[in-house]
C-alpha cells in the first residue's frame, strides 16, 4: 500500500530483519513468521522459565514467594535451596511467547504476548506480573501507554495480551529525532523493544544496541530505507 | 448524510431472532427452558444478554456457575465481534431462529477473550472507534472530543439510543470540504474460509487520479479471491461506526446483503435466501418449536 509515512510496513520488516540477524548471531531466539498468504508476518520469540513456588507460613496466612530462574539454573540446583522452610511446591515451567506485529492503523510496531504452563493452561495477566521486576512495574504504571489488555491476535486469531500502541509514536519520536541530530542511526525495533519489553518480562541483551549502530554505521543521519537497502546489496 | 438516514436507521435497528438453550451438561436443579431474544446486529453478545444469564442462573447453583460463554454448532462465539458479523459468518444460511448454546463452565481460554465486566466491552468498543479514527483523521477528531462525548457514544450503543449515538458519531463521519473523503477507509473483511481472522489494510477512498473508489475496487485490491462474476458478494463487515461510508460510496449494495429479520417474514441476505431456496423441504433442522417473536423480545 502506501509507504510515504516514516514507519511504513516495509520499513518495519526491514528493521525486524536486521534485528533477527543479530539475534541469530547471539542465539537470542527471535525469528520471522510469515502469514499463510505471505502478504505480511511477524517477529516472534518463545522462551521458557521455571517458576519456583515456595509457601511460607506467616501468622497463619501463607505468602507465596516466587522467583523466576532461567531453565539451566533450575535443572541443577544445590539440594539445600530446595529444602526451604515449610512446604515446597513443584517447580513449574512456563512458556512465554512474544510477538511483534505491525499496526497499519497506527503505523508502529505492537507487542503481543502470552504465557502458559506446559499443559496448555494459560497464565492470567496477574500471574505474568508476578514475574516482572518491581522497577519495571513502576515504569509500566507510569509509562506512556494506556494499558495492557487482552485482544485477539490479528494473524493467529487467539487471545494475547497487548500493550496498547496508540502512544508509541509519542515516546519513539524523541528517540528518533535525537538519533538524527547526533547522526547516529538506530534500529527502531531495537529501541522500541528495549523500552517496552522489560515491562512485560522481555529483556534485550545490550549487544543489540551496538549492533544497531554498527549496521547502519556510516550512513547519513536522514532516515532512508533506500540507503539501507543499498547497504544490504553488498 | 441526510439521504443516508434511512440506511443508518436500518443498520442500527437490525435484529436477529435468537433462541438461547443451556448446554445439556450444565448442572441444573430443574429443567431450563430456552430463552428468546431479538439481538441487535450492531451490539455485542455480552452486552445484551444479562437477561439470558439471569434466566439460566435461576435453575443453577452458585457453585456451578463461572464465566458465561456462547457457542453455535460447536464454535465458541467471540463476544468482541458484532453480533451481526457472527451471525452472517456462521449462521446466515441456517433456518431461524439462530440457536445459540449457553455455557457456564469450561471457558475456552484458547479461543475466547475474557469478559469480566461491561467495562471490558466499553474499552474494546472505544478502542475500535479510536483505531478507525486513526485511519480516517489521524485520530484528530476522536482526540479533540471530550470524555463525555466518548461516554455518550458508548451509552448510545449500550442503551440502543440511535440519536444519542449519532449525535457524536456524525462528527467522526465528517471530513474537510477540500478533501474527497477520509485519509484511509477503516474496514475489516471476515471470511470463514481463512485461518486469519480478518483482512485489514490501508485503502484510500480516492484513487491517485481523483476517482472515487468503490466497494468493488476495495475487494479487488485486498481480497481478489473473493470477487468472481457468478458468485454473490462475500459477507463483508466493516467496523461499527464507519462501514456506512462504504454504503454511501458508489456501487455498494451493502444494506441489501444485511436485511434485518422481521417478525413474521424475514427478508434474508442474498446468500441466505439462495441457500434456503436450494434446501429440500423437510430438511431444516430446528432445535425448538417455531415461535413468534414479540415486542418483549426486543428488550435486552
mmCIF file of N, CA and C in Angstrom, chain B residues 69-153:
data_model
loop_
_atom_site.group_PDB
_atom_site.id
_atom_site.type_symbol
_atom_site.label_atom_id
_atom_site.label_comp_id
_atom_site.label_asym_id
_atom_site.label_seq_id
_atom_site.Cartn_x
_atom_site.Cartn_y
_atom_site.Cartn_z
ATOM 1 N N UNK B 69 -20.293 -18.179 28.507
ATOM 2 C CA UNK B 69 -19.820 -18.052 27.137
ATOM 3 C C UNK B 69 -20.821 -18.732 26.217
ATOM 4 N N UNK B 70 -20.775 -18.369 24.935
ATOM 5 C CA UNK B 70 -21.776 -18.803 23.975
ATOM 6 C C UNK B 70 -21.133 -19.594 22.854
ATOM 7 N N UNK B 71 -21.922 -20.492 22.306
ATOM 8 C CA UNK B 71 -21.378 -21.359 21.267
ATOM 9 C C UNK B 71 -22.473 -21.624 20.238
ATOM 10 N N UNK B 72 -22.066 -21.744 18.969
ATOM 11 C CA UNK B 72 -23.002 -22.117 17.905
ATOM 12 C C UNK B 72 -22.424 -23.287 17.152
ATOM 13 N N UNK B 73 -23.117 -24.409 17.172
ATOM 14 C CA UNK B 73 -22.690 -25.633 16.462
ATOM 15 C C UNK B 73 -21.222 -25.947 16.736
ATOM 16 N N UNK B 74 -20.853 -25.879 18.001
ATOM 17 C CA UNK B 74 -19.503 -26.254 18.394
ATOM 18 C C UNK B 74 -18.480 -25.146 18.327
ATOM 19 N N UNK B 75 -18.838 -24.023 17.723
ATOM 20 C CA UNK B 75 -17.879 -22.918 17.610
ATOM 21 C C UNK B 75 -18.117 -21.903 18.718
ATOM 22 N N UNK B 76 -17.102 -21.679 19.583
ATOM 23 C CA UNK B 76 -17.273 -20.640 20.608
ATOM 24 C C UNK B 76 -17.463 -19.291 19.917
ATOM 25 N N UNK B 77 -18.403 -18.500 20.409
ATOM 26 C CA UNK B 77 -18.703 -17.215 19.783
ATOM 27 C C UNK B 77 -17.878 -16.095 20.395
ATOM 28 N N UNK B 78 -17.159 -15.377 19.539
ATOM 29 C CA UNK B 78 -16.302 -14.284 20.024
ATOM 30 C C UNK B 78 -17.169 -13.083 20.360
ATOM 31 N N UNK B 79 -17.286 -12.813 21.647
ATOM 32 C CA UNK B 79 -18.177 -11.724 22.062
ATOM 33 C C UNK B 79 -17.709 -10.380 21.537
ATOM 34 N N UNK B 80 -16.423 -10.271 21.205
ATOM 35 C CA UNK B 80 -15.909 -8.967 20.791
ATOM 36 C C UNK B 80 -16.168 -8.686 19.311
ATOM 37 N N UNK B 81 -16.792 -9.628 18.614
ATOM 38 C CA UNK B 81 -17.258 -9.373 17.247
ATOM 39 C C UNK B 81 -18.698 -8.877 17.311
ATOM 40 N N UNK B 82 -19.097 -7.920 16.462
ATOM 41 C CA UNK B 82 -20.504 -7.511 16.468
ATOM 42 C C UNK B 82 -21.405 -8.719 16.187
ATOM 43 N N UNK B 83 -22.559 -8.729 16.814
ATOM 44 C CA UNK B 83 -23.493 -9.850 16.700
ATOM 45 C C UNK B 83 -23.856 -10.138 15.247
ATOM 46 N N UNK B 84 -24.112 -9.092 14.486
ATOM 47 C CA UNK B 84 -24.468 -9.259 13.078
ATOM 48 C C UNK B 84 -23.369 -9.972 12.314
ATOM 49 N N UNK B 85 -22.136 -9.659 12.632
ATOM 50 C CA UNK B 85 -20.984 -10.299 11.989
ATOM 51 C C UNK B 85 -20.954 -11.785 12.315
ATOM 52 N N UNK B 86 -21.122 -12.122 13.583
ATOM 53 C CA UNK B 86 -21.119 -13.525 13.994
ATOM 54 C C UNK B 86 -22.190 -14.307 13.243
ATOM 55 N N UNK B 87 -23.376 -13.718 13.189
ATOM 56 C CA UNK B 87 -24.484 -14.395 12.526
ATOM 57 C C UNK B 87 -24.197 -14.601 11.041
ATOM 58 N N UNK B 88 -23.764 -13.519 10.367
ATOM 59 C CA UNK B 88 -23.500 -13.602 8.927
ATOM 60 C C UNK B 88 -22.421 -14.626 8.611
ATOM 61 N N UNK B 89 -21.409 -14.677 9.459
ATOM 62 C CA UNK B 89 -20.301 -15.591 9.229
ATOM 63 C C UNK B 89 -20.690 -17.044 9.440
ATOM 64 N N UNK B 90 -21.478 -17.296 10.483
ATOM 65 C CA UNK B 90 -21.681 -18.668 10.926
ATOM 66 C C UNK B 90 -23.062 -19.238 10.648
ATOM 67 N N UNK B 91 -24.082 -18.388 10.631
ATOM 68 C CA UNK B 91 -25.426 -18.963 10.675
ATOM 69 C C UNK B 91 -26.398 -18.417 9.654
ATOM 70 N N UNK B 92 -25.936 -17.560 8.746
ATOM 71 C CA UNK B 92 -26.906 -16.881 7.882
ATOM 72 C C UNK B 92 -27.595 -17.831 6.909
ATOM 73 N N UNK B 93 -26.999 -19.013 6.672
ATOM 74 C CA UNK B 93 -27.649 -19.924 5.739
ATOM 75 C C UNK B 93 -28.506 -20.958 6.453
ATOM 76 N N UNK B 94 -28.624 -20.827 7.763
ATOM 77 C CA UNK B 94 -29.454 -21.779 8.505
ATOM 78 C C UNK B 94 -30.823 -21.194 8.789
ATOM 79 N N UNK B 95 -31.749 -22.069 9.153
ATOM 80 C CA UNK B 95 -33.106 -21.617 9.453
ATOM 81 C C UNK B 95 -33.116 -20.800 10.728
ATOM 82 N N UNK B 96 -34.067 -19.869 10.801
ATOM 83 C CA UNK B 96 -34.233 -19.074 12.015
ATOM 84 C C UNK B 96 -35.071 -19.843 13.005
ATOM 85 N N UNK B 97 -35.028 -19.539 14.275
ATOM 86 C CA UNK B 97 -34.158 -18.549 14.900
ATOM 87 C C UNK B 97 -32.718 -19.064 14.989
ATOM 88 N N UNK B 98 -31.813 -18.165 15.290
ATOM 89 C CA UNK B 98 -30.432 -18.524 15.481
ATOM 90 C C UNK B 98 -30.361 -19.262 16.807
ATOM 91 N N UNK B 99 -29.887 -20.512 16.781
ATOM 92 C CA UNK B 99 -29.836 -21.305 18.008
ATOM 93 C C UNK B 99 -28.464 -21.249 18.641
ATOM 94 N N UNK B 100 -28.395 -20.570 19.756
ATOM 95 C CA UNK B 100 -27.121 -20.413 20.467
ATOM 96 C C UNK B 100 -27.161 -21.217 21.756
ATOM 97 N N UNK B 101 -26.050 -21.906 22.049
ATOM 98 C CA UNK B 101 -25.932 -22.687 23.277
ATOM 99 C C UNK B 101 -25.184 -21.877 24.331
ATOM 100 N N UNK B 102 -25.704 -21.917 25.536
ATOM 101 C CA UNK B 102 -25.124 -21.134 26.644
ATOM 102 C C UNK B 102 -24.327 -22.046 27.562
ATOM 103 N N UNK B 103 -23.108 -21.642 27.905
ATOM 104 C CA UNK B 103 -22.240 -22.407 28.808
ATOM 105 C C UNK B 103 -21.881 -21.589 30.035
ATOM 106 N N UNK B 104 -21.691 -22.301 31.161
ATOM 107 C CA UNK B 104 -21.225 -21.624 32.371
ATOM 108 C C UNK B 104 -19.971 -22.249 32.936
ATOM 109 N N UNK B 105 -19.425 -23.253 32.248
ATOM 110 C CA UNK B 105 -18.150 -23.788 32.715
ATOM 111 C C UNK B 105 -17.263 -24.137 31.533
ATOM 112 N N UNK B 106 -16.001 -24.535 31.852
ATOM 113 C CA UNK B 106 -15.004 -24.902 30.843
ATOM 114 C C UNK B 106 -14.787 -23.796 29.823
ATOM 115 N N UNK B 107 -14.565 -22.601 30.300
ATOM 116 C CA UNK B 107 -14.327 -21.470 29.398
ATOM 117 C C UNK B 107 -13.175 -21.782 28.434
ATOM 118 N N UNK B 108 -13.394 -21.635 27.129
ATOM 119 C CA UNK B 108 -12.348 -21.978 26.142
ATOM 120 C C UNK B 108 -11.277 -20.896 26.053
ATOM 121 N N UNK B 109 -10.256 -21.018 26.920
ATOM 122 C CA UNK B 109 -9.218 -19.992 27.056
ATOM 123 C C UNK B 109 -8.472 -19.715 25.756
ATOM 124 N N UNK B 110 -8.336 -20.759 24.935
ATOM 125 C CA UNK B 110 -7.526 -20.576 23.730
ATOM 126 C C UNK B 110 -8.291 -19.859 22.623
ATOM 127 N N UNK B 111 -9.610 -19.800 22.746
ATOM 128 C CA UNK B 111 -10.413 -19.223 21.675
ATOM 129 C C UNK B 111 -11.028 -17.874 21.999
ATOM 130 N N UNK B 112 -11.424 -17.697 23.244
ATOM 131 C CA UNK B 112 -12.199 -16.511 23.589
ATOM 132 C C UNK B 112 -11.475 -15.573 24.535
ATOM 133 N N UNK B 113 -11.703 -14.278 24.328
ATOM 134 C CA UNK B 113 -11.244 -13.281 25.292
ATOM 135 C C UNK B 113 -12.174 -13.350 26.497
ATOM 136 N N UNK B 114 -11.610 -13.051 27.668
ATOM 137 C CA UNK B 114 -12.455 -12.970 28.849
ATOM 138 C C UNK B 114 -13.258 -11.688 28.838
ATOM 139 N N UNK B 115 -14.424 -11.736 29.459
ATOM 140 C CA UNK B 115 -15.272 -10.545 29.532
ATOM 141 C C UNK B 115 -15.781 -10.398 30.962
ATOM 142 N N UNK B 116 -14.921 -10.007 31.876
ATOM 143 C CA UNK B 116 -15.312 -9.984 33.282
ATOM 144 C C UNK B 116 -16.301 -8.874 33.643
ATOM 145 N N UNK B 117 -16.418 -7.850 32.816
ATOM 146 C CA UNK B 117 -17.341 -6.759 33.167
ATOM 147 C C UNK B 117 -17.714 -5.961 31.924
ATOM 148 N N UNK B 118 -18.703 -5.097 32.074
ATOM 149 C CA UNK B 118 -19.123 -4.227 30.970
ATOM 150 C C UNK B 118 -17.999 -3.260 30.588
ATOM 151 N N UNK B 119 -17.148 -2.931 31.551
ATOM 152 C CA UNK B 119 -16.034 -2.025 31.267
ATOM 153 C C UNK B 119 -15.129 -2.564 30.167
ATOM 154 N N UNK B 120 -14.970 -3.884 30.169
ATOM 155 C CA UNK B 120 -14.113 -4.502 29.164
ATOM 156 C C UNK B 120 -14.729 -4.334 27.772
ATOM 157 N N UNK B 121 -16.050 -4.451 27.704
ATOM 158 C CA UNK B 121 -16.737 -4.269 26.417
ATOM 159 C C UNK B 121 -16.592 -2.821 25.970
ATOM 160 N N UNK B 122 -16.768 -1.907 26.904
ATOM 161 C CA UNK B 122 -16.625 -0.491 26.584
ATOM 162 C C UNK B 122 -15.212 -0.190 26.087
ATOM 163 N N UNK B 123 -14.214 -0.732 26.785
ATOM 164 C CA UNK B 123 -12.830 -0.488 26.384
ATOM 165 C C UNK B 123 -12.574 -1.032 24.988
ATOM 166 N N UNK B 124 -13.106 -2.186 24.699
ATOM 167 C CA UNK B 124 -12.931 -2.783 23.374
ATOM 168 C C UNK B 124 -13.610 -1.929 22.303
ATOM 169 N N UNK B 125 -14.842 -1.546 22.572
ATOM 170 C CA UNK B 125 -15.590 -0.729 21.610
ATOM 171 C C UNK B 125 -14.864 0.582 21.333
ATOM 172 N N UNK B 126 -14.458 1.263 22.397
ATOM 173 C CA UNK B 126 -13.783 2.557 22.226
ATOM 174 C C UNK B 126 -12.450 2.384 21.503
ATOM 175 N N UNK B 127 -11.788 1.269 21.772
ATOM 176 C CA UNK B 127 -10.531 1.006 21.096
ATOM 177 C C UNK B 127 -10.754 0.863 19.589
ATOM 178 N N UNK B 128 -11.847 0.225 19.203
ATOM 179 C CA UNK B 128 -12.187 0.102 17.780
ATOM 180 C C UNK B 128 -12.481 1.472 17.171
ATOM 181 N N UNK B 129 -13.255 2.270 17.877
ATOM 182 C CA UNK B 129 -13.604 3.600 17.384
ATOM 183 C C UNK B 129 -12.343 4.441 17.209
ATOM 184 N N UNK B 130 -11.427 4.348 18.182
ATOM 185 C CA UNK B 130 -10.188 5.128 18.117
ATOM 186 C C UNK B 130 -9.307 4.676 16.966
ATOM 187 N N UNK B 131 -9.223 3.383 16.788
ATOM 188 C CA UNK B 131 -8.389 2.890 15.697
ATOM 189 C C UNK B 131 -8.973 3.330 14.356
ATOM 190 N N UNK B 132 -10.289 3.282 14.234
ATOM 191 C CA UNK B 132 -10.935 3.733 12.994
ATOM 192 C C UNK B 132 -10.626 5.199 12.746
ATOM 193 N N UNK B 133 -10.634 6.011 13.822
ATOM 194 C CA UNK B 133 -10.366 7.432 13.627
ATOM 195 C C UNK B 133 -8.898 7.696 13.324
ATOM 196 N N UNK B 134 -8.027 6.820 13.809
ATOM 197 C CA UNK B 134 -6.610 6.948 13.459
ATOM 198 C C UNK B 134 -6.471 6.847 11.950
ATOM 199 N N UNK B 135 -7.263 5.960 11.340
ATOM 200 C CA UNK B 135 -7.214 5.784 9.892
ATOM 201 C C UNK B 135 -7.913 6.923 9.158
ATOM 202 N N UNK B 136 -9.048 7.374 9.685
ATOM 203 C CA UNK B 136 -9.833 8.397 8.992
ATOM 204 C C UNK B 136 -9.252 9.784 9.124
ATOM 205 N N UNK B 137 -8.849 10.133 10.360
ATOM 206 C CA UNK B 137 -8.486 11.525 10.661
ATOM 207 C C UNK B 137 -7.176 11.679 11.415
ATOM 208 N N UNK B 138 -6.310 10.664 11.354
ATOM 209 C CA UNK B 138 -5.085 10.678 12.160
ATOM 210 C C UNK B 138 -5.423 10.912 13.641
ATOM 211 N N UNK B 139 -6.537 10.409 14.079
ATOM 212 C CA UNK B 139 -7.008 10.497 15.466
ATOM 213 C C UNK B 139 -7.389 11.898 15.905
ATOM 214 N N UNK B 140 -7.387 12.871 14.984
ATOM 215 C CA UNK B 140 -7.657 14.251 15.406
ATOM 216 C C UNK B 140 -9.064 14.429 15.967
ATOM 217 N N UNK B 141 -10.050 13.866 15.293
ATOM 218 C CA UNK B 141 -11.427 14.102 15.730
ATOM 219 C C UNK B 141 -11.688 13.438 17.078
ATOM 220 N N UNK B 142 -11.303 12.179 17.219
ATOM 221 C CA UNK B 142 -11.576 11.461 18.481
ATOM 222 C C UNK B 142 -10.810 12.087 19.639
ATOM 223 N N UNK B 143 -9.588 12.547 19.399
ATOM 224 C CA UNK B 143 -8.804 13.129 20.482
ATOM 225 C C UNK B 143 -9.292 14.508 20.893
ATOM 226 N N UNK B 144 -9.927 15.211 19.957
ATOM 227 C CA UNK B 144 -10.451 16.541 20.286
ATOM 228 C C UNK B 144 -11.746 16.454 21.080
ATOM 229 N N UNK B 145 -12.391 15.311 21.053
ATOM 230 C CA UNK B 145 -13.651 15.160 21.793
ATOM 231 C C UNK B 145 -13.376 15.084 23.279
ATOM 232 N N UNK B 146 -14.365 15.478 24.045
ATOM 233 C CA UNK B 146 -14.238 15.373 25.495
ATOM 234 C C UNK B 146 -14.604 13.969 25.936
ATOM 235 N N UNK B 147 -14.211 13.653 27.160
ATOM 236 C CA UNK B 147 -14.529 12.332 27.691
ATOM 237 C C UNK B 147 -16.021 12.080 27.687
ATOM 238 N N UNK B 148 -16.797 13.143 27.911
ATOM 239 C CA UNK B 148 -18.245 12.926 27.971
ATOM 240 C C UNK B 148 -18.818 12.547 26.610
ATOM 241 N N UNK B 149 -18.158 12.996 25.540
ATOM 242 C CA UNK B 149 -18.594 12.606 24.194
ATOM 243 C C UNK B 149 -18.325 11.125 23.959
ATOM 244 N N UNK B 150 -17.132 10.683 24.388
ATOM 245 C CA UNK B 150 -16.809 9.264 24.276
ATOM 246 C C UNK B 150 -17.836 8.447 25.034
ATOM 247 N N UNK B 151 -18.183 8.940 26.229
ATOM 248 C CA UNK B 151 -19.137 8.238 27.076
ATOM 249 C C UNK B 151 -20.498 8.178 26.391
ATOM 250 N N UNK B 152 -20.861 9.262 25.736
ATOM 251 C CA UNK B 152 -22.168 9.309 25.075
ATOM 252 C C UNK B 152 -22.245 8.298 23.934
ATOM 253 N N UNK B 153 -21.138 8.144 23.235
ATOM 254 C CA UNK B 153 -21.071 7.157 22.152
ATOM 255 C C UNK B 153 -21.338 5.764 22.713
#
